[in-house]
């Protein structure tokens, strides 16, 4: 038996640690926080809260809602029906916000805009609301209103919204210049106008860019697996030589995705395929499915006809039974010019398979496993609540006006629901204090949270700027205790070509509530995937190809929303490049495998010490236990179960108290050298050339060669086992069969009880070293001489 350390050393040569990347582990550790959430009732994050918005710190805002004006004394509107460019300006101390400009030839404009000013940052005793007229040089003053802070009321939801009132505008000449309808009140982030309001912390952003700073909730469109079972074609007309055997295949296209069948083996005018092609379709079904029958003649291809199918005509399938086949007429054969009296046909089964779950995330880190068809959804088992409190010590992401800055926003995904917080401009310690909820259908699911820098505000350079990622984390719900509030600061860890780097920390409050423990236990007993994944399983290649299609669809749809969830953000959250080669991941996965079989290797090492009689008292105890097992076999299973129970109770005191988070040691991020980082971040295909590419290829060949030898060793042992009765070695097979007959006669005759045989075998294996321990016994010698197929390998 190869030990864990030996096997690990055999597979991988551990690189020298990169001193620049070896940080103290505490820099990347999880920290429990004590935020002032729940109205001050939570200090350690362990109490159960029940009120809404109880997982975030209460932030007070001054809201100003500007509705409309009437009878404005606009100079341009009074001169020959000119256009009046009026807007409203709100000023509170150093903060200033303004409404959009309205170009109209009337004096009763309507804005209906809301402004939110953080109360803690207000350093003024009054609010000034000014109505102005836009001019080329200096904006013309129309009138203003001043309101003392002490006169502004406070609104606490779920109270109804306050009714706006008319205020008379005051001019410099004390004349009547019009009235303005508005309302001011103090509130919190629980106010319904908070999401769409203009915020004072984005005062430096103007124009259409303000839309990119607002928080928003997105819903992924419903995705379906579209299955096309192409059976056969009939009465095809081939141009040119009528006696030629055509090589026909079918090409299918849905949107930008194109697939094709193999060339039919029939090579006739009635070819058969019976082959499945699968696409990912999205609701609503805008795209048509286009199928083209193509004849391949040497290097040229000719279209023999095509048909177009609208997806609304496809059969929705949620049961394992296949749908009925249907004939479709082929039209528009571009190379067939003669007029036909009959139409070529294509026999197919087209169905939207709603019994599957369409994977857009990796299977092991998915936030949803439900089938597409709603009738197959299991009942919800609970509610997940997330409070995104803020971030701290974020690294600078860009430079603006000669100084480094970061405009951070947070994105969270669970199931089909995406949430995006508002952007906090020019802050390395942003505070969001936004709370969101999701329904939970399975505890094995994962919540994904990422932070990004907004590069679509004022001053960004480049024709198509992208929002770079700051960090990402995953939280598996099954590792959380129900009805408990978790308040932690998670490290934001990023992998860069220079190594692993801490990008900051994010403070979260999390709670998974399950009202029924019975429904939670029932969720563990259900199959993880919908039944169609087990009855008609898809191959690994199909799942990966369909997942890439799903990611492309989601990136396209979410990037067209307002504000858009951009393609780079969606791809980063969904791990679009998860399958690319990484030597670091290969080593880390090997270490994980060794840790998984660590119990077996340790048990073998312990048994090896027993055979060597290093501790005679322990050996005597083991022999006594073995004899008890032999003579009282009915105690074996209960003893093992009680032993497992006691081990679990003993390990309970060592149970993890904190949620899971990114482990840089498990990922080997602290021991990866610079060349391996450079290889991991290399493009695909590789951008390297010459000596660097040759060196990496040789290193990969060396690793693959060691894996190949290990696989060959395992295959050799399996072939020796099957060679016992294959008669490749007549002597060994004869010895084995003779022993089988002798053992059967002995057991059936009752001359030697089976317990005596087991006692003799056990005593022989655990004999003292003076009786020849360490020398292989006769059965081992026979097994080691059995032939294998390695002799037939080139």
mmCIF file with all atom_site columns, N, CA and C in Angstrom, residues 53 61 63 116 188-199 201-202 209-219 388 408-412 417-425 431-436 454 457 561-565:
data_model
loop_
_atom_site.group_PDB
_atom_site.id
_atom_site.type_symbol
_atom_site.label_atom_id
_atom_site.label_alt_id
_atom_site.label_comp_id
_atom_site.label_asym_id
_atom_site.label_entity_id
_atom_site.label_seq_id
_atom_site.pdbx_PDB_ins_code
_atom_site.Cartn_x
_atom_site.Cartn_y
_atom_site.Cartn_z
_atom_site.occupancy
_atom_site.B_iso_or_equiv
_atom_site.pdbx_formal_charge
_atom_site.auth_seq_id
_atom_site.auth_comp_id
_atom_site.auth_asym_id
_atom_site.auth_atom_id
_atom_site.pdbx_PDB_model_num
ATOM 1   N N  . UNK A 1 53  ? -35.859 43.846 7.572   1.00 0.00 ? 53  UNK A N  1
ATOM 2   C CA . UNK A 1 53  ? -34.645 44.661 7.548   1.00 0.00 ? 53  UNK A CA 1
ATOM 3   C C  . UNK A 1 53  ? -33.912 44.588 8.891   1.00 0.00 ? 53  UNK A C  1
ATOM 4   N N  . UNK A 1 61  ? -32.114 58.487 6.096   1.00 0.00 ? 61  UNK A N  1
ATOM 5   C CA . UNK A 1 61  ? -31.962 59.352 4.931   1.00 0.00 ? 61  UNK A CA 1
ATOM 6   C C  . UNK A 1 61  ? -32.981 60.476 4.999   1.00 0.00 ? 61  UNK A C  1
ATOM 7   N N  . UNK A 1 63  ? -35.307 62.224 2.492   1.00 0.00 ? 63  UNK A N  1
ATOM 8   C CA . UNK A 1 63  ? -35.866 62.052 1.153   1.00 0.00 ? 63  UNK A CA 1
ATOM 9   C C  . UNK A 1 63  ? -36.556 63.345 0.724   1.00 0.00 ? 63  UNK A C  1
ATOM 10  N N  . UNK A 1 116 ? -32.225 61.251 -2.181  1.00 0.00 ? 116 UNK A N  1
ATOM 11  C CA . UNK A 1 116 ? -31.944 60.698 -0.850  1.00 0.00 ? 116 UNK A CA 1
ATOM 12  C C  . UNK A 1 116 ? -30.584 61.205 -0.384  1.00 0.00 ? 116 UNK A C  1
ATOM 13  N N  . UNK A 1 188 ? -35.710 55.488 6.187   1.00 0.00 ? 188 UNK A N  1
ATOM 14  C CA . UNK A 1 188 ? -34.599 54.538 6.166   1.00 0.00 ? 188 UNK A CA 1
ATOM 15  C C  . UNK A 1 188 ? -34.562 53.825 4.817   1.00 0.00 ? 188 UNK A C  1
ATOM 16  N N  . UNK A 1 189 ? -33.636 52.864 4.713   1.00 0.00 ? 189 UNK A N  1
ATOM 17  C CA . UNK A 1 189 ? -33.536 52.099 3.472   1.00 0.00 ? 189 UNK A CA 1
ATOM 18  C C  . UNK A 1 189 ? -34.724 51.187 3.260   1.00 0.00 ? 189 UNK A C  1
ATOM 19  N N  . UNK A 1 190 ? -35.613 51.079 4.276   1.00 0.00 ? 190 UNK A N  1
ATOM 20  C CA . UNK A 1 190 ? -36.827 50.284 4.109   1.00 0.00 ? 190 UNK A CA 1
ATOM 21  C C  . UNK A 1 190 ? -37.899 51.029 3.322   1.00 0.00 ? 190 UNK A C  1
ATOM 22  N N  . UNK A 1 191 ? -37.677 52.297 3.047   1.00 0.00 ? 191 UNK A N  1
ATOM 23  C CA . UNK A 1 191 ? -38.659 53.063 2.290   1.00 0.00 ? 191 UNK A CA 1
ATOM 24  C C  . UNK A 1 191 ? -38.723 52.553 0.855   1.00 0.00 ? 191 UNK A C  1
ATOM 25  N N  . UNK A 1 192 ? -39.928 52.501 0.304   1.00 0.00 ? 192 UNK A N  1
ATOM 26  C CA . UNK A 1 192 ? -40.106 51.922 -1.034  1.00 0.00 ? 192 UNK A CA 1
ATOM 27  C C  . UNK A 1 192 ? -39.467 52.748 -2.134  1.00 0.00 ? 192 UNK A C  1
ATOM 28  N N  . UNK A 1 193 ? -39.189 54.037 -1.891  1.00 0.00 ? 193 UNK A N  1
ATOM 29  C CA . UNK A 1 193 ? -38.573 54.880 -2.921  1.00 0.00 ? 193 UNK A CA 1
ATOM 30  C C  . UNK A 1 193 ? -37.059 54.825 -2.866  1.00 0.00 ? 193 UNK A C  1
ATOM 31  N N  . UNK A 1 194 ? -36.497 54.065 -1.927  1.00 0.00 ? 194 UNK A N  1
ATOM 32  C CA . UNK A 1 194 ? -35.053 54.058 -1.729  1.00 0.00 ? 194 UNK A CA 1
ATOM 33  C C  . UNK A 1 194 ? -34.318 53.552 -2.969  1.00 0.00 ? 194 UNK A C  1
ATOM 34  N N  . UNK A 1 195 ? -34.848 52.524 -3.613  1.00 0.00 ? 195 UNK A N  1
ATOM 35  C CA . UNK A 1 195 ? -34.129 51.891 -4.721  1.00 0.00 ? 195 UNK A CA 1
ATOM 36  C C  . UNK A 1 195 ? -33.971 52.834 -5.908  1.00 0.00 ? 195 UNK A C  1
ATOM 37  N N  . UNK A 1 196 ? -35.035 53.546 -6.263  1.00 0.00 ? 196 UNK A N  1
ATOM 38  C CA . UNK A 1 196 ? -35.010 54.392 -7.460  1.00 0.00 ? 196 UNK A CA 1
ATOM 39  C C  . UNK A 1 196 ? -34.591 55.822 -7.177  1.00 0.00 ? 196 UNK A C  1
ATOM 40  N N  . UNK A 1 197 ? -34.238 56.132 -5.936  1.00 0.00 ? 197 UNK A N  1
ATOM 41  C CA . UNK A 1 197 ? -33.895 57.506 -5.595  1.00 0.00 ? 197 UNK A CA 1
ATOM 42  C C  . UNK A 1 197 ? -32.471 57.845 -6.050  1.00 0.00 ? 197 UNK A C  1
ATOM 43  N N  . UNK A 1 198 ? -32.255 59.146 -6.291  1.00 0.00 ? 198 UNK A N  1
ATOM 44  C CA . UNK A 1 198 ? -30.903 59.669 -6.497  1.00 0.00 ? 198 UNK A CA 1
ATOM 45  C C  . UNK A 1 198 ? -30.236 59.803 -5.132  1.00 0.00 ? 198 UNK A C  1
ATOM 46  N N  . UNK A 1 199 ? -29.008 59.271 -4.972  1.00 0.00 ? 199 UNK A N  1
ATOM 47  C CA . UNK A 1 199 ? -28.339 59.267 -3.684  1.00 0.00 ? 199 UNK A CA 1
ATOM 48  C C  . UNK A 1 199 ? -27.208 60.289 -3.668  1.00 0.00 ? 199 UNK A C  1
ATOM 49  N N  . UNK A 1 201 ? -24.363 60.077 -2.314  1.00 0.00 ? 201 UNK A N  1
ATOM 50  C CA . UNK A 1 201 ? -23.010 59.564 -2.467  1.00 0.00 ? 201 UNK A CA 1
ATOM 51  C C  . UNK A 1 201 ? -22.627 59.341 -3.919  1.00 0.00 ? 201 UNK A C  1
ATOM 52  N N  . UNK A 1 202 ? -23.542 59.604 -4.854  1.00 0.00 ? 202 UNK A N  1
ATOM 53  C CA . UNK A 1 202 ? -23.204 59.564 -6.280  1.00 0.00 ? 202 UNK A CA 1
ATOM 54  C C  . UNK A 1 202 ? -23.351 60.954 -6.883  1.00 0.00 ? 202 UNK A C  1
ATOM 55  N N  . UNK A 1 209 ? -25.396 58.061 -16.574 1.00 0.00 ? 209 UNK A N  1
ATOM 56  C CA . UNK A 1 209 ? -24.595 57.143 -15.759 1.00 0.00 ? 209 UNK A CA 1
ATOM 57  C C  . UNK A 1 209 ? -25.215 56.884 -14.402 1.00 0.00 ? 209 UNK A C  1
ATOM 58  N N  . UNK A 1 210 ? -26.121 57.748 -13.954 1.00 0.00 ? 210 UNK A N  1
ATOM 59  C CA . UNK A 1 210 ? -26.750 57.537 -12.644 1.00 0.00 ? 210 UNK A CA 1
ATOM 60  C C  . UNK A 1 210 ? -27.523 56.221 -12.630 1.00 0.00 ? 210 UNK A C  1
ATOM 61  N N  . UNK A 1 211 ? -28.077 55.836 -13.769 1.00 0.00 ? 211 UNK A N  1
ATOM 62  C CA . UNK A 1 211 ? -28.816 54.574 -13.835 1.00 0.00 ? 211 UNK A CA 1
ATOM 63  C C  . UNK A 1 211 ? -27.925 53.401 -13.472 1.00 0.00 ? 211 UNK A C  1
ATOM 64  N N  . UNK A 1 212 ? -26.639 53.466 -13.808 1.00 0.00 ? 212 UNK A N  1
ATOM 65  C CA . UNK A 1 212 ? -25.718 52.362 -13.530 1.00 0.00 ? 212 UNK A CA 1
ATOM 66  C C  . UNK A 1 212 ? -25.357 52.256 -12.057 1.00 0.00 ? 212 UNK A C  1
ATOM 67  N N  . UNK A 1 213 ? -25.771 53.201 -11.236 1.00 0.00 ? 213 UNK A N  1
ATOM 68  C CA . UNK A 1 213 ? -25.434 53.165 -9.814  1.00 0.00 ? 213 UNK A CA 1
ATOM 69  C C  . UNK A 1 213 ? -26.557 52.610 -8.954  1.00 0.00 ? 213 UNK A C  1
ATOM 70  N N  . UNK A 1 214 ? -27.715 52.351 -9.512  1.00 0.00 ? 214 UNK A N  1
ATOM 71  C CA . UNK A 1 214 ? -28.865 51.969 -8.703  1.00 0.00 ? 214 UNK A CA 1
ATOM 72  C C  . UNK A 1 214 ? -28.900 50.472 -8.439  1.00 0.00 ? 214 UNK A C  1
ATOM 73  N N  . UNK A 1 215 ? -29.494 50.118 -7.309  1.00 0.00 ? 215 UNK A N  1
ATOM 74  C CA . UNK A 1 215 ? -29.680 48.706 -6.974  1.00 0.00 ? 215 UNK A CA 1
ATOM 75  C C  . UNK A 1 215 ? -30.848 48.150 -7.773  1.00 0.00 ? 215 UNK A C  1
ATOM 76  N N  . UNK A 1 216 ? -30.792 46.857 -8.036  1.00 0.00 ? 216 UNK A N  1
ATOM 77  C CA . UNK A 1 216 ? -31.814 46.247 -8.875  1.00 0.00 ? 216 UNK A CA 1
ATOM 78  C C  . UNK A 1 216 ? -31.859 44.748 -8.594  1.00 0.00 ? 216 UNK A C  1
ATOM 79  N N  . UNK A 1 217 ? -33.024 44.167 -8.834  1.00 0.00 ? 217 UNK A N  1
ATOM 80  C CA . UNK A 1 217 ? -33.224 42.725 -8.741  1.00 0.00 ? 217 UNK A CA 1
ATOM 81  C C  . UNK A 1 217 ? -33.484 42.198 -10.149 1.00 0.00 ? 217 UNK A C  1
ATOM 82  N N  . UNK A 1 218 ? -32.764 41.162 -10.535 1.00 0.00 ? 218 UNK A N  1
ATOM 83  C CA . UNK A 1 218 ? -32.911 40.556 -11.853 1.00 0.00 ? 218 UNK A CA 1
ATOM 84  C C  . UNK A 1 218 ? -33.415 39.127 -11.686 1.00 0.00 ? 218 UNK A C  1
ATOM 85  N N  . UNK A 1 219 ? -34.159 38.674 -12.662 1.00 0.00 ? 219 UNK A N  1
ATOM 86  C CA . UNK A 1 219 ? -34.621 37.292 -12.704 1.00 0.00 ? 219 UNK A CA 1
ATOM 87  C C  . UNK A 1 219 ? -34.108 36.646 -13.988 1.00 0.00 ? 219 UNK A C  1
ATOM 88  N N  . UNK A 1 388 ? -26.460 42.576 3.217   1.00 0.00 ? 388 UNK A N  1
ATOM 89  C CA . UNK A 1 388 ? -25.166 43.049 2.706   1.00 0.00 ? 388 UNK A CA 1
ATOM 90  C C  . UNK A 1 388 ? -24.868 44.367 3.406   1.00 0.00 ? 388 UNK A C  1
ATOM 91  N N  . UNK A 1 408 ? -17.525 50.593 -5.785  1.00 0.00 ? 408 UNK A N  1
ATOM 92  C CA . UNK A 1 408 ? -17.872 49.188 -5.576  1.00 0.00 ? 408 UNK A CA 1
ATOM 93  C C  . UNK A 1 408 ? -19.372 48.975 -5.519  1.00 0.00 ? 408 UNK A C  1
ATOM 94  N N  . UNK A 1 409 ? -19.785 47.843 -6.070  1.00 0.00 ? 409 UNK A N  1
ATOM 95  C CA . UNK A 1 409 ? -21.147 47.346 -5.888  1.00 0.00 ? 409 UNK A CA 1
ATOM 96  C C  . UNK A 1 409 ? -21.084 45.839 -5.718  1.00 0.00 ? 409 UNK A C  1
ATOM 97  N N  . UNK A 1 410 ? -22.112 45.274 -5.139  1.00 0.00 ? 410 UNK A N  1
ATOM 98  C CA . UNK A 1 410 ? -22.142 43.858 -4.790  1.00 0.00 ? 410 UNK A CA 1
ATOM 99  C C  . UNK A 1 410 ? -23.244 43.167 -5.588  1.00 0.00 ? 410 UNK A C  1
ATOM 100 N N  . UNK A 1 411 ? -22.982 41.938 -6.015  1.00 0.00 ? 411 UNK A N  1
ATOM 101 C CA . UNK A 1 411 ? -23.943 41.112 -6.746  1.00 0.00 ? 411 UNK A CA 1
ATOM 102 C C  . UNK A 1 411 ? -24.071 39.785 -6.002  1.00 0.00 ? 411 UNK A C  1
ATOM 103 N N  . UNK A 1 412 ? -25.284 39.339 -5.787  1.00 0.00 ? 412 UNK A N  1
ATOM 104 C CA . UNK A 1 412 ? -25.545 38.040 -5.143  1.00 0.00 ? 412 UNK A CA 1
ATOM 105 C C  . UNK A 1 412 ? -26.513 37.249 -6.012  1.00 0.00 ? 412 UNK A C  1
ATOM 106 N N  . UNK A 1 417 ? -32.746 34.196 -9.101  1.00 0.00 ? 417 UNK A N  1
ATOM 107 C CA . UNK A 1 417 ? -32.823 35.586 -8.650  1.00 0.00 ? 417 UNK A CA 1
ATOM 108 C C  . UNK A 1 417 ? -31.428 36.148 -8.422  1.00 0.00 ? 417 UNK A C  1
ATOM 109 N N  . UNK A 1 418 ? -31.148 37.245 -9.116  1.00 0.00 ? 418 UNK A N  1
ATOM 110 C CA . UNK A 1 418 ? -29.912 37.995 -8.947  1.00 0.00 ? 418 UNK A CA 1
ATOM 111 C C  . UNK A 1 418 ? -30.243 39.324 -8.266  1.00 0.00 ? 418 UNK A C  1
ATOM 112 N N  . UNK A 1 419 ? -29.380 39.781 -7.383  1.00 0.00 ? 419 UNK A N  1
ATOM 113 C CA . UNK A 1 419 ? -29.555 41.102 -6.773  1.00 0.00 ? 419 UNK A CA 1
ATOM 114 C C  . UNK A 1 419 ? -28.264 41.888 -6.957  1.00 0.00 ? 419 UNK A C  1
ATOM 115 N N  . UNK A 1 420 ? -28.449 43.163 -7.146  1.00 0.00 ? 420 UNK A N  1
ATOM 116 C CA . UNK A 1 420 ? -27.312 44.072 -7.306  1.00 0.00 ? 420 UNK A CA 1
ATOM 117 C C  . UNK A 1 420 ? -27.530 45.277 -6.409  1.00 0.00 ? 420 UNK A C  1
ATOM 118 N N  . UNK A 1 421 ? -26.566 45.559 -5.553  1.00 0.00 ? 421 UNK A N  1
ATOM 119 C CA . UNK A 1 421 ? -26.674 46.720 -4.678  1.00 0.00 ? 421 UNK A CA 1
ATOM 120 C C  . UNK A 1 421 ? -26.368 47.995 -5.456  1.00 0.00 ? 421 UNK A C  1
ATOM 121 N N  . UNK A 1 422 ? -26.633 49.103 -4.824  1.00 0.00 ? 422 UNK A N  1
ATOM 122 C CA . UNK A 1 422 ? -26.269 50.376 -5.440  1.00 0.00 ? 422 UNK A CA 1
ATOM 123 C C  . UNK A 1 422 ? -24.749 50.548 -5.398  1.00 0.00 ? 422 UNK A C  1
ATOM 124 N N  . UNK A 1 423 ? -24.240 51.380 -6.263  1.00 0.00 ? 423 UNK A N  1
ATOM 125 C CA . UNK A 1 423 ? -22.811 51.667 -6.309  1.00 0.00 ? 423 UNK A CA 1
ATOM 126 C C  . UNK A 1 423 ? -22.482 52.799 -5.350  1.00 0.00 ? 423 UNK A C  1
ATOM 127 N N  . UNK A 1 424 ? -21.508 52.561 -4.500  1.00 0.00 ? 424 UNK A N  1
ATOM 128 C CA . UNK A 1 424 ? -20.995 53.605 -3.604  1.00 0.00 ? 424 UNK A CA 1
ATOM 129 C C  . UNK A 1 424 ? -19.738 54.157 -4.247  1.00 0.00 ? 424 UNK A C  1
ATOM 130 N N  . UNK A 1 425 ? -19.766 55.444 -4.577  1.00 0.00 ? 425 UNK A N  1
ATOM 131 C CA . UNK A 1 425 ? -18.721 56.071 -5.371  1.00 0.00 ? 425 UNK A CA 1
ATOM 132 C C  . UNK A 1 425 ? -17.608 56.575 -4.457  1.00 0.00 ? 425 UNK A C  1
ATOM 133 N N  . UNK A 1 431 ? -20.653 51.346 2.407   1.00 0.00 ? 431 UNK A N  1
ATOM 134 C CA . UNK A 1 431 ? -21.744 50.834 3.235   1.00 0.00 ? 431 UNK A CA 1
ATOM 135 C C  . UNK A 1 431 ? -22.984 50.732 2.360   1.00 0.00 ? 431 UNK A C  1
ATOM 136 N N  . UNK A 1 432 ? -23.509 49.509 2.234   1.00 0.00 ? 432 UNK A N  1
ATOM 137 C CA . UNK A 1 432 ? -24.716 49.301 1.441   1.00 0.00 ? 432 UNK A CA 1
ATOM 138 C C  . UNK A 1 432 ? -25.949 49.128 2.330   1.00 0.00 ? 432 UNK A C  1
ATOM 139 N N  . UNK A 1 433 ? -25.885 48.239 3.316   1.00 0.00 ? 433 UNK A N  1
ATOM 140 C CA . UNK A 1 433 ? -26.998 47.992 4.229   1.00 0.00 ? 433 UNK A CA 1
ATOM 141 C C  . UNK A 1 433 ? -28.295 47.689 3.469   1.00 0.00 ? 433 UNK A C  1
ATOM 142 N N  . UNK A 1 434 ? -28.224 46.714 2.590   1.00 0.00 ? 434 UNK A N  1
ATOM 143 C CA . UNK A 1 434 ? -29.380 46.274 1.815   1.00 0.00 ? 434 UNK A CA 1
ATOM 144 C C  . UNK A 1 434 ? -29.657 44.805 2.136   1.00 0.00 ? 434 UNK A C  1
ATOM 145 N N  . UNK A 1 435 ? -30.926 44.459 2.233   1.00 0.00 ? 435 UNK A N  1
ATOM 146 C CA . UNK A 1 435 ? -31.323 43.116 2.636   1.00 0.00 ? 435 UNK A CA 1
ATOM 147 C C  . UNK A 1 435 ? -32.202 42.490 1.565   1.00 0.00 ? 435 UNK A C  1
ATOM 148 N N  . UNK A 1 436 ? -31.966 41.189 1.297   1.00 0.00 ? 436 UNK A N  1
ATOM 149 C CA . UNK A 1 436 ? -32.691 40.466 0.258   1.00 0.00 ? 436 UNK A CA 1
ATOM 150 C C  . UNK A 1 436 ? -33.065 39.078 0.777   1.00 0.00 ? 436 UNK A C  1
ATOM 151 N N  . UNK A 1 454 ? -17.368 49.481 -10.500 1.00 0.00 ? 454 UNK A N  1
ATOM 152 C CA . UNK A 1 454 ? -18.192 50.047 -11.565 1.00 0.00 ? 454 UNK A CA 1
ATOM 153 C C  . UNK A 1 454 ? -17.330 50.952 -12.437 1.00 0.00 ? 454 UNK A C  1
ATOM 154 N N  . UNK A 1 457 ? -19.087 54.860 -15.026 1.00 0.00 ? 457 UNK A N  1
ATOM 155 C CA . UNK A 1 457 ? -19.459 56.170 -14.507 1.00 0.00 ? 457 UNK A CA 1
ATOM 156 C C  . UNK A 1 457 ? -18.680 57.227 -15.277 1.00 0.00 ? 457 UNK A C  1
ATOM 157 N N  . UNK A 1 561 ? -30.638 44.366 -19.696 1.00 0.00 ? 561 UNK A N  1
ATOM 158 C CA . UNK A 1 561 ? -31.532 44.964 -18.700 1.00 0.00 ? 561 UNK A CA 1
ATOM 159 C C  . UNK A 1 561 ? -31.091 46.397 -18.424 1.00 0.00 ? 561 UNK A C  1
ATOM 160 N N  . UNK A 1 562 ? -31.834 47.082 -17.569 1.00 0.00 ? 562 UNK A N  1
ATOM 161 C CA . UNK A 1 562 ? -31.529 48.479 -17.239 1.00 0.00 ? 562 UNK A CA 1
ATOM 162 C C  . UNK A 1 562 ? -31.654 48.672 -15.727 1.00 0.00 ? 562 UNK A C  1
ATOM 163 N N  . UNK A 1 563 ? -30.548 48.900 -15.012 1.00 0.00 ? 563 UNK A N  1
ATOM 164 C CA . UNK A 1 563 ? -29.165 48.932 -15.503 1.00 0.00 ? 563 UNK A CA 1
ATOM 165 C C  . UNK A 1 563 ? -28.693 47.530 -15.861 1.00 0.00 ? 563 UNK A C  1
ATOM 166 N N  . UNK A 1 564 ? -27.765 47.411 -16.784 1.00 0.00 ? 564 UNK A N  1
ATOM 167 C CA . UNK A 1 564 ? -27.359 46.077 -17.238 1.00 0.00 ? 564 UNK A CA 1
ATOM 168 C C  . UNK A 1 564 ? -26.500 45.365 -16.208 1.00 0.00 ? 564 UNK A C  1
ATOM 169 N N  . UNK A 1 565 ? -26.679 44.056 -16.135 1.00 0.00 ? 565 UNK A N  1
ATOM 170 C CA . UNK A 1 565 ? -25.755 43.192 -15.408 1.00 0.00 ? 565 UNK A CA 1
ATOM 171 C C  . UNK A 1 565 ? -24.805 42.659 -16.475 1.00 0.00 ? 565 UNK A C  1
#
